[in-house]
């Protein structure tokens, strides 16, 4: 038999029978007879002979799951044609002016960040993400970082970056006051969330992704930071195939819920550069466990500290699309790390709180009119004002004002 036609009652028992039949017979070999004017063929016939004939003459093929043609995604195709690629997401501050030229992100993607121990991977990612949620009102972040527990210590680190001052006592005398700490609380309460098990146990990937999904729906979180890959329990820690399956789960989560995940992953022990005490910079193939970190992640970064100069190098290891920086793979930007607040600067430092930097108003320049003077005078008189030769205004009550006011 090459073709089956499914004509069941249009009610709950009929739907259960339909599902059982197409599963048994094969969806690709089945077509559905749909009754529009009742629950079955008899109702359709009672409505009209022509109505029943129309249903029998126009069977509907069952779609093959996970298969789409151009018609199915036509709106998206047309939007791409008319408007081009969607705008990538990047910080707007001058701290990332040069970095934005070589790297940016999109939703629905996974970015893996690596670097040798104590290179500042976590710190840099936190600064990058806090800048993103400061500059884009639609972004909210959730951090899973067992290395920062207890939570109050993680908020200490985040508060320093947001406020721009030391949390605790400082030899430089720039400790934040309690009012500034309260402002951090109010600024961050609907922007930054921390994820951790209530009893401190080691969590699984299923648990973590389920919490992220709940945060996505309940709080609107759309940027997630996992610090680090080895802090989440796997069934078989030595299995290379399981690493690949886990990365596939993360990328599927990103695409299903249109979010971005930053995954911090430690590399294997890196060799020293020949004739030097400096270590080689790791790439995504250097990440401990599997080459899938290079193959399955959409984007990749390396954060590398030069201990001689104190500078921090952030290198583009991989970018998915050209407008994100795929043409700049291998390029890097050098940042200066500020010990006082955990921020990274590319040039001039700016220690103001993020909420002040985001609300800086540009000076509005007066607009020069190109209306002819005679016409301008006529309009001014109609409005009750008269323009004088010295560019002042005289109101109808005889009072004069200079312009601009």
Short mmCIF file of C-alpha atoms in Angstrom, two decimals:
data_model
loop_
_atom_site.label_atom_id
_atom_site.label_comp_id
_atom_site.label_asym_id
_atom_site.label_seq_id
_atom_site.Cartn_x
_atom_site.Cartn_y
_atom_site.Cartn_z
CA UNK A 1 0.00 0.00 0.00
CA UNK A 2 1.51 3.30 -1.07
CA UNK A 3 -0.97 5.72 0.50
CA UNK A 4 -3.29 5.77 3.51
CA UNK A 5 -6.13 8.25 4.03
CA UNK A 6 -7.02 8.97 7.64
CA UNK A 7 -10.70 9.96 8.10
CA UNK A 8 -11.45 9.81 11.84
CA UNK A 9 -13.93 11.65 14.05
CA UNK A 10 -13.00 15.23 14.89
CA UNK A 11 -13.07 14.73 18.68
CA UNK A 12 -10.63 13.63 21.38
CA UNK A 13 -11.00 9.83 20.81
CA UNK A 14 -10.68 10.42 17.06
CA UNK A 15 -7.51 12.47 17.55
CA UNK A 16 -5.99 9.70 19.69
CA UNK A 17 -6.85 7.15 16.99
CA UNK A 18 -5.37 9.43 14.31
CA UNK A 19 -2.08 9.75 16.22
CA UNK A 20 -1.87 5.98 16.73
CA UNK A 21 -2.55 5.28 13.05
CA UNK A 22 0.02 7.69 11.63
CA UNK A 23 2.63 6.44 14.09
CA UNK A 24 1.95 2.84 13.07
CA UNK A 25 1.55 3.40 9.32
CA UNK A 26 4.17 6.14 8.86
CA UNK A 27 3.31 9.83 8.68
CA UNK A 28 4.93 10.22 5.26
CA UNK A 29 2.51 7.65 3.76
CA UNK A 30 -0.63 9.23 5.24
CA UNK A 31 -2.97 12.06 4.30
CA UNK A 32 -5.78 13.45 6.44
CA UNK A 33 -9.41 13.89 5.41
CA UNK A 34 -10.50 16.97 7.35
CA UNK A 35 -14.14 17.54 8.25
CA UNK A 36 -14.87 21.26 8.55
CA UNK A 37 -18.60 21.29 9.30
CA UNK A 38 -18.90 18.60 11.93
CA UNK A 39 -17.10 15.88 13.80
CA UNK A 40 -17.38 13.15 11.14
CA UNK A 41 -18.34 12.33 7.54
CA UNK A 42 -22.02 12.03 8.43
CA UNK A 43 -22.10 15.60 9.80
CA UNK A 44 -20.33 16.81 6.68
CA UNK A 45 -22.88 15.04 4.46
CA UNK A 46 -25.79 16.46 6.46
CA UNK A 47 -24.36 19.93 5.83
CA UNK A 48 -23.97 19.43 2.09
CA UNK A 49 -23.12 16.73 -0.43
CA UNK A 50 -20.71 19.16 -2.01
CA UNK A 51 -19.08 19.79 1.36
CA UNK A 52 -18.32 16.08 1.83
CA UNK A 53 -17.04 15.77 -1.75
CA UNK A 54 -14.77 18.78 -1.14
CA UNK A 55 -13.28 17.17 1.99
CA UNK A 56 -12.68 13.84 0.22
CA UNK A 57 -11.15 15.55 -2.83
CA UNK A 58 -8.67 17.66 -0.85
CA UNK A 59 -6.72 15.43 1.53
CA UNK A 60 -4.01 17.16 3.57
CA UNK A 61 -0.53 15.64 3.70
CA UNK A 62 1.02 15.36 7.15
CA UNK A 63 4.17 17.48 7.38
CA UNK A 64 7.43 15.69 8.12
CA UNK A 65 8.65 16.90 11.51
CA UNK A 66 11.66 19.20 11.31
CA UNK A 67 11.27 19.81 7.58
CA UNK A 68 10.56 23.24 6.09
CA UNK A 69 10.46 24.80 2.65
CA UNK A 70 10.79 28.42 1.55
CA UNK A 71 7.05 29.06 1.98
CA UNK A 72 7.21 28.04 5.63
CA UNK A 73 9.88 30.65 6.42
CA UNK A 74 8.96 33.21 3.77
CA UNK A 75 8.42 36.09 6.21
CA UNK A 76 11.93 35.61 7.59
CA UNK A 77 13.44 35.41 4.09
CA UNK A 78 11.64 38.57 3.01
CA UNK A 79 12.75 40.41 6.16
CA UNK A 80 16.38 39.44 5.50
CA UNK A 81 16.10 40.57 1.87
CA UNK A 82 14.55 43.94 2.74
CA UNK A 83 16.44 44.79 5.92
CA UNK A 84 19.67 42.78 5.76
CA UNK A 85 21.30 40.98 8.66
CA UNK A 86 20.02 41.82 12.11
CA UNK A 87 22.14 44.26 14.08
CA UNK A 88 24.67 42.57 16.31
CA UNK A 89 24.77 43.24 20.05
CA UNK A 90 27.75 45.09 21.50
CA UNK A 91 28.57 47.47 24.36
CA UNK A 92 28.11 51.14 23.50
CA UNK A 93 30.74 52.61 25.79
CA UNK A 94 34.16 53.75 24.62
CA UNK A 95 35.72 50.97 26.76
CA UNK A 96 34.92 48.53 23.93
CA UNK A 97 35.31 50.87 20.96
CA UNK A 98 38.16 48.87 19.38
CA UNK A 99 36.87 45.49 20.53
CA UNK A 100 33.52 46.11 18.83
CA UNK A 101 35.38 46.28 15.51
CA UNK A 102 36.48 42.64 15.81
CA UNK A 103 33.70 40.91 17.77
CA UNK A 104 30.01 41.12 18.71
CA UNK A 105 27.23 38.69 19.58
CA UNK A 106 23.80 37.60 18.40
CA UNK A 107 20.99 35.87 20.24
CA UNK A 108 20.63 32.14 19.69
CA UNK A 109 24.36 31.53 20.04
CA UNK A 110 26.99 30.01 22.33
CA UNK A 111 30.29 31.79 23.00
CA UNK A 112 33.09 29.80 24.63
CA UNK A 113 35.70 31.81 26.54
CA UNK A 114 39.01 30.23 27.48
CA UNK A 115 42.36 31.28 28.90
CA UNK A 116 45.06 29.99 31.24
CA UNK A 117 44.33 30.08 35.01
CA UNK A 118 44.33 33.55 36.64
CA UNK A 119 44.14 35.26 33.26
CA UNK A 120 40.90 37.06 34.13
CA UNK A 121 38.36 35.09 32.06
CA UNK A 122 35.54 35.41 34.61
CA UNK A 123 36.30 39.05 35.41
CA UNK A 124 36.37 40.12 31.78
CA UNK A 125 33.16 38.27 30.88
CA UNK A 126 31.39 39.85 33.88
CA UNK A 127 32.49 43.33 32.78
CA UNK A 128 31.44 42.67 29.17
CA UNK A 129 28.02 41.37 30.24
CA UNK A 130 27.34 44.15 32.76
CA UNK A 131 28.13 46.66 30.02
CA UNK A 132 25.68 44.91 27.69
CA UNK A 133 22.80 44.95 30.19
CA UNK A 134 23.59 48.57 31.02
CA UNK A 135 23.53 49.68 27.38
CA UNK A 136 20.56 47.57 26.21
CA UNK A 137 17.30 47.83 28.18
CA UNK A 138 16.00 44.52 26.80
CA UNK A 139 18.89 42.45 28.19
CA UNK A 140 19.00 40.67 31.55
CA UNK A 141 21.72 38.30 32.75
CA UNK A 142 21.94 35.21 34.93
CA UNK A 143 25.28 33.97 36.26
CA UNK A 144 25.99 30.38 37.30
CA UNK A 145 29.37 30.59 39.04
CA UNK A 146 30.11 28.13 41.85
CA UNK A 147 33.63 29.57 42.03
CA UNK A 148 32.14 32.85 43.33
CA UNK A 149 30.00 31.36 46.10
CA UNK A 150 28.75 32.39 48.61
CA UNK A 151 26.47 34.75 46.67
CA UNK A 152 27.39 37.79 48.75
CA UNK A 153 30.98 37.47 47.48
CA UNK A 154 29.78 37.38 43.89
CA UNK A 155 27.71 40.50 44.46
CA UNK A 156 30.80 42.13 45.96
CA UNK A 157 32.63 41.61 42.65
CA UNK A 158 29.68 42.71 40.53
CA UNK A 159 29.00 45.79 42.70
CA UNK A 160 32.59 46.99 42.22
CA UNK A 161 32.21 46.82 38.46
CA UNK A 162 28.82 48.53 38.44
CA UNK A 163 29.60 51.28 40.99
CA UNK A 164 33.23 51.77 39.91
CA UNK A 165 34.63 51.69 43.46
CA UNK A 166 36.05 49.20 45.95
CA UNK A 167 33.54 47.23 48.00
CA UNK A 168 35.78 46.86 51.03
CA UNK A 169 38.41 49.06 52.67
CA UNK A 170 40.95 50.38 50.19
CA UNK A 171 44.39 51.92 50.54
CA UNK A 172 43.34 54.30 47.77
CA UNK A 173 40.42 55.62 49.83
CA UNK A 174 37.84 54.96 47.13
CA UNK A 175 35.47 52.62 48.99
CA UNK A 176 31.82 52.86 47.95
CA UNK A 177 29.45 54.15 50.60
CA UNK A 178 26.23 52.45 51.66
CA UNK A 179 24.08 54.78 49.56
CA UNK A 180 26.02 53.70 46.45
CA UNK A 181 25.65 50.04 47.49
CA UNK A 182 21.88 50.54 47.81
CA UNK A 183 21.83 52.14 44.35
CA UNK A 184 23.60 49.02 43.04
CA UNK A 185 20.92 46.86 44.62
CA UNK A 186 18.12 48.87 43.01
CA UNK A 187 19.86 49.07 39.62
CA UNK A 188 20.68 45.36 39.49
CA UNK A 189 17.58 43.80 41.05
CA UNK A 190 15.80 43.30 37.71
CA UNK A 191 18.93 43.03 35.56
CA UNK A 192 21.26 40.56 37.30
CA UNK A 193 20.33 37.14 38.69
CA UNK A 194 22.50 34.45 40.28
CA UNK A 195 21.85 30.74 39.77
CA UNK A 196 22.86 28.18 42.42
CA UNK A 197 21.40 25.05 44.04
CA UNK A 198 19.80 25.79 47.40
CA UNK A 199 21.79 23.13 49.25
CA UNK A 200 25.12 23.63 47.51
CA UNK A 201 25.24 20.26 45.73
CA UNK A 202 26.87 19.67 42.35
CA UNK A 203 24.24 20.26 39.67
CA UNK A 204 23.62 18.45 36.39
CA UNK A 205 23.28 20.02 32.94
CA UNK A 206 19.58 19.10 32.85
CA UNK A 207 19.04 20.94 36.16
CA UNK A 208 20.97 24.02 35.02
CA UNK A 209 19.30 24.37 31.62
CA UNK A 210 15.88 23.86 33.20
CA UNK A 211 16.60 26.73 35.66
CA UNK A 212 17.76 28.93 32.79
CA UNK A 213 14.55 28.16 30.90
CA UNK A 214 12.45 29.12 33.94
CA UNK A 215 14.41 32.36 34.36
CA UNK A 216 13.90 33.11 30.69
CA UNK A 217 10.12 32.93 31.04
CA UNK A 218 9.67 34.33 34.56
CA UNK A 219 12.26 37.15 34.63
CA UNK A 220 13.07 37.71 30.96
CA UNK A 221 16.71 36.63 31.28
CA UNK A 222 18.36 36.27 27.87
CA UNK A 223 22.10 36.26 28.63
CA UNK A 224 23.50 33.37 30.65
CA UNK A 225 27.03 32.89 31.98
CA UNK A 226 28.29 29.42 32.94
CA UNK A 227 31.50 29.61 34.97
CA UNK A 228 32.83 27.06 34.37
CA UNK A 229 32.12 23.99 32.22
CA UNK A 230 33.81 21.61 34.66
CA UNK A 231 31.60 22.82 37.54
CA UNK A 232 28.55 21.03 36.13
CA UNK A 233 28.18 17.30 36.74
CA UNK A 234 28.31 14.88 33.81
CA UNK A 235 27.39 11.21 33.91
CA UNK A 236 30.81 10.16 32.64
CA UNK A 237 33.40 12.89 33.08
CA UNK A 238 35.91 11.14 30.81
CA UNK A 239 33.55 10.63 27.88
CA UNK A 240 34.40 12.76 24.85
CA UNK A 241 31.05 11.95 23.23
CA UNK A 242 29.24 13.22 26.31
CA UNK A 243 31.04 16.57 26.02
CA UNK A 244 29.81 16.84 22.44
CA UNK A 245 26.26 15.95 23.50
CA UNK A 246 26.37 18.57 26.27
CA UNK A 247 27.53 21.30 23.91
CA UNK A 248 24.78 20.29 21.50
CA UNK A 249 22.24 20.66 24.33
CA UNK A 250 23.53 24.16 25.14
CA UNK A 251 23.42 25.33 21.52
CA UNK A 252 19.92 23.86 21.13
CA UNK A 253 18.84 25.75 24.26
CA UNK A 254 20.24 29.00 22.81
CA UNK A 255 18.38 28.57 19.56
CA UNK A 256 15.10 27.33 21.06
CA UNK A 257 14.76 30.28 23.45
CA UNK A 258 16.67 32.95 21.48
CA UNK A 259 19.23 33.62 24.21
CA UNK A 260 23.02 33.92 24.39
CA UNK A 261 25.23 31.73 26.60
CA UNK A 262 28.80 32.54 27.60
CA UNK A 263 30.57 29.32 28.58
CA UNK A 264 33.90 29.64 30.40
CA UNK A 265 36.08 26.59 29.81
CA UNK A 266 39.59 25.90 31.10
CA UNK A 267 42.33 24.76 28.70
CA UNK A 268 44.79 21.95 29.14
CA UNK A 269 48.19 22.89 30.60
CA UNK A 270 49.76 25.20 28.01
CA UNK A 271 53.46 24.99 27.11
CA UNK A 272 55.76 27.95 27.54
CA UNK A 273 56.96 29.89 24.54
CA UNK A 274 60.41 28.65 23.61
CA UNK A 275 63.09 30.78 25.26
CA UNK A 276 60.54 32.60 27.42
CA UNK A 277 58.71 32.27 30.70
CA UNK A 278 55.46 33.27 29.02
CA UNK A 279 52.80 30.69 28.22
CA UNK A 280 51.32 30.19 24.77
CA UNK A 281 47.80 31.51 24.27
CA UNK A 282 45.23 28.70 24.14
CA UNK A 283 42.68 28.35 21.36
CA UNK A 284 39.40 26.43 21.31
CA UNK A 285 41.16 23.19 20.40
CA UNK A 286 43.18 23.64 23.62
CA UNK A 287 40.08 23.47 25.85
CA UNK A 288 40.29 20.53 28.18
CA UNK A 289 38.28 17.53 27.06
CA UNK A 290 37.36 17.73 23.40
CA UNK A 291 37.80 19.48 20.05
CA UNK A 292 34.00 19.90 20.06
CA UNK A 293 34.54 23.20 21.87
CA UNK A 294 35.90 24.47 18.54
CA UNK A 295 33.47 22.65 16.30
CA UNK A 296 30.16 23.18 18.11
CA UNK A 297 30.46 26.65 19.63
CA UNK A 298 29.32 29.60 17.50
CA UNK A 299 31.93 32.04 18.80
CA UNK A 300 35.14 31.84 20.79
CA UNK A 301 37.36 34.21 22.77
CA UNK A 302 40.65 33.91 24.62
CA UNK A 303 41.43 36.14 27.59
CA UNK A 304 45.19 36.24 28.18
CA UNK A 305 47.16 38.28 30.71
CA UNK A 306 50.69 39.54 30.05
CA UNK A 307 52.21 39.54 33.51
CA UNK A 308 55.17 41.65 32.45
CA UNK A 309 53.13 44.58 31.17
CA UNK A 310 49.97 43.96 33.20
CA UNK A 311 47.88 44.20 30.03
CA UNK A 312 45.04 41.82 29.20
CA UNK A 313 44.70 40.58 25.63
CA UNK A 314 41.28 39.45 24.36
CA UNK A 315 41.52 37.54 21.10
CA UNK A 316 38.80 36.60 18.63
CA UNK A 317 39.13 32.81 18.19
CA UNK A 318 35.92 32.28 16.24
CA UNK A 319 32.86 34.23 15.09
CA UNK A 320 29.87 32.71 13.33
CA UNK A 321 29.00 35.45 10.86
CA UNK A 322 30.87 38.18 9.03
CA UNK A 323 29.00 41.00 10.76
CA UNK A 324 30.05 39.52 14.11
CA UNK A 325 33.76 39.46 13.24
CA UNK A 326 34.36 36.25 11.29
CA UNK A 327 36.70 38.30 9.12
CA UNK A 328 38.70 39.30 12.20
CA UNK A 329 39.49 35.85 13.59
CA UNK A 330 42.95 36.02 15.12
CA UNK A 331 42.66 39.74 15.83
CA UNK A 332 42.92 40.97 19.41
CA UNK A 333 42.47 44.06 21.55
CA UNK A 334 44.52 45.00 24.60
CA UNK A 335 42.80 46.17 27.79
CA UNK A 336 44.14 47.68 31.00
CA UNK A 337 42.78 46.08 34.17
CA UNK A 338 41.79 48.38 37.03
CA UNK A 339 42.50 46.70 40.37
CA UNK A 340 40.30 49.20 42.20
CA UNK A 341 37.02 48.16 40.58
CA UNK A 342 37.61 45.12 38.36
CA UNK A 343 36.91 47.05 35.15
CA UNK A 344 38.79 46.78 31.87
CA UNK A 345 39.62 49.91 29.92
CA UNK A 346 40.70 50.44 26.35
CA UNK A 347 42.11 53.94 26.72
CA UNK A 348 40.83 56.60 29.13
CA UNK A 349 39.41 55.35 32.43
CA UNK A 350 35.88 56.25 33.52
CA UNK A 351 35.07 55.34 37.11
CA UNK A 352 31.52 56.64 37.17
CA UNK A 353 28.72 54.21 38.13
CA UNK A 354 27.20 52.48 35.13
CA UNK A 355 23.80 54.07 35.70
CA UNK A 356 25.41 57.52 35.35
CA UNK A 357 27.41 56.58 32.27
CA UNK A 358 24.29 55.24 30.61
CA UNK A 359 22.29 58.42 31.32
CA UNK A 360 24.87 60.95 30.12
CA UNK A 361 23.03 63.51 28.06
CA UNK A 362 24.55 65.02 24.94
CA UNK A 363 24.56 68.78 24.67
CA UNK A 364 21.81 69.90 22.30
CA UNK A 365 22.98 72.46 19.79
CA UNK A 366 20.51 75.14 18.65
CA UNK A 367 19.12 74.64 15.16
CA UNK A 368 19.68 77.50 12.77
CA UNK A 369 16.59 78.45 10.78
CA UNK A 370 16.84 78.65 7.01
CA UNK A 371 13.58 80.65 6.78
CA UNK A 372 14.01 84.06 5.11
CA UNK A 373 14.16 86.91 7.68
CA UNK A 374 11.04 88.62 6.32
CA UNK A 375 9.06 85.38 6.53
CA UNK A 376 10.45 84.67 10.01
CA UNK A 377 9.36 88.12 11.21
CA UNK A 378 5.86 87.56 9.87
CA UNK A 379 5.59 84.19 11.62
CA UNK A 380 6.94 85.69 14.82
CA UNK A 381 4.38 88.49 14.82
CA UNK A 382 1.59 85.96 14.33
CA UNK A 383 2.82 84.06 17.40
CA UNK A 384 2.97 87.24 19.50
CA UNK A 385 6.74 87.70 19.24
CA UNK A 386 8.75 90.07 17.04
CA UNK A 387 12.34 89.45 15.95
CA UNK A 388 14.66 92.45 16.35
CA UNK A 389 17.76 93.22 14.27
CA UNK A 390 20.02 92.27 17.21
CA UNK A 391 18.49 88.75 17.24
CA UNK A 392 16.35 89.48 20.30
CA UNK A 393 12.63 88.90 20.71
CA UNK A 394 10.00 91.41 21.72
CA UNK A 395 6.71 90.09 23.04
CA UNK A 396 3.32 91.66 22.52
CA UNK A 397 3.51 93.29 25.96
CA UNK A 398 6.71 95.12 24.97
CA UNK A 399 9.22 92.97 26.89
CA UNK A 400 12.49 92.03 25.11
CA UNK A 401 14.49 88.78 25.39
CA UNK A 402 17.80 87.82 23.87
CA UNK A 403 18.07 84.65 21.81
CA UNK A 404 19.08 82.05 22.66
CA UNK A 405 17.39 82.26 26.05
#
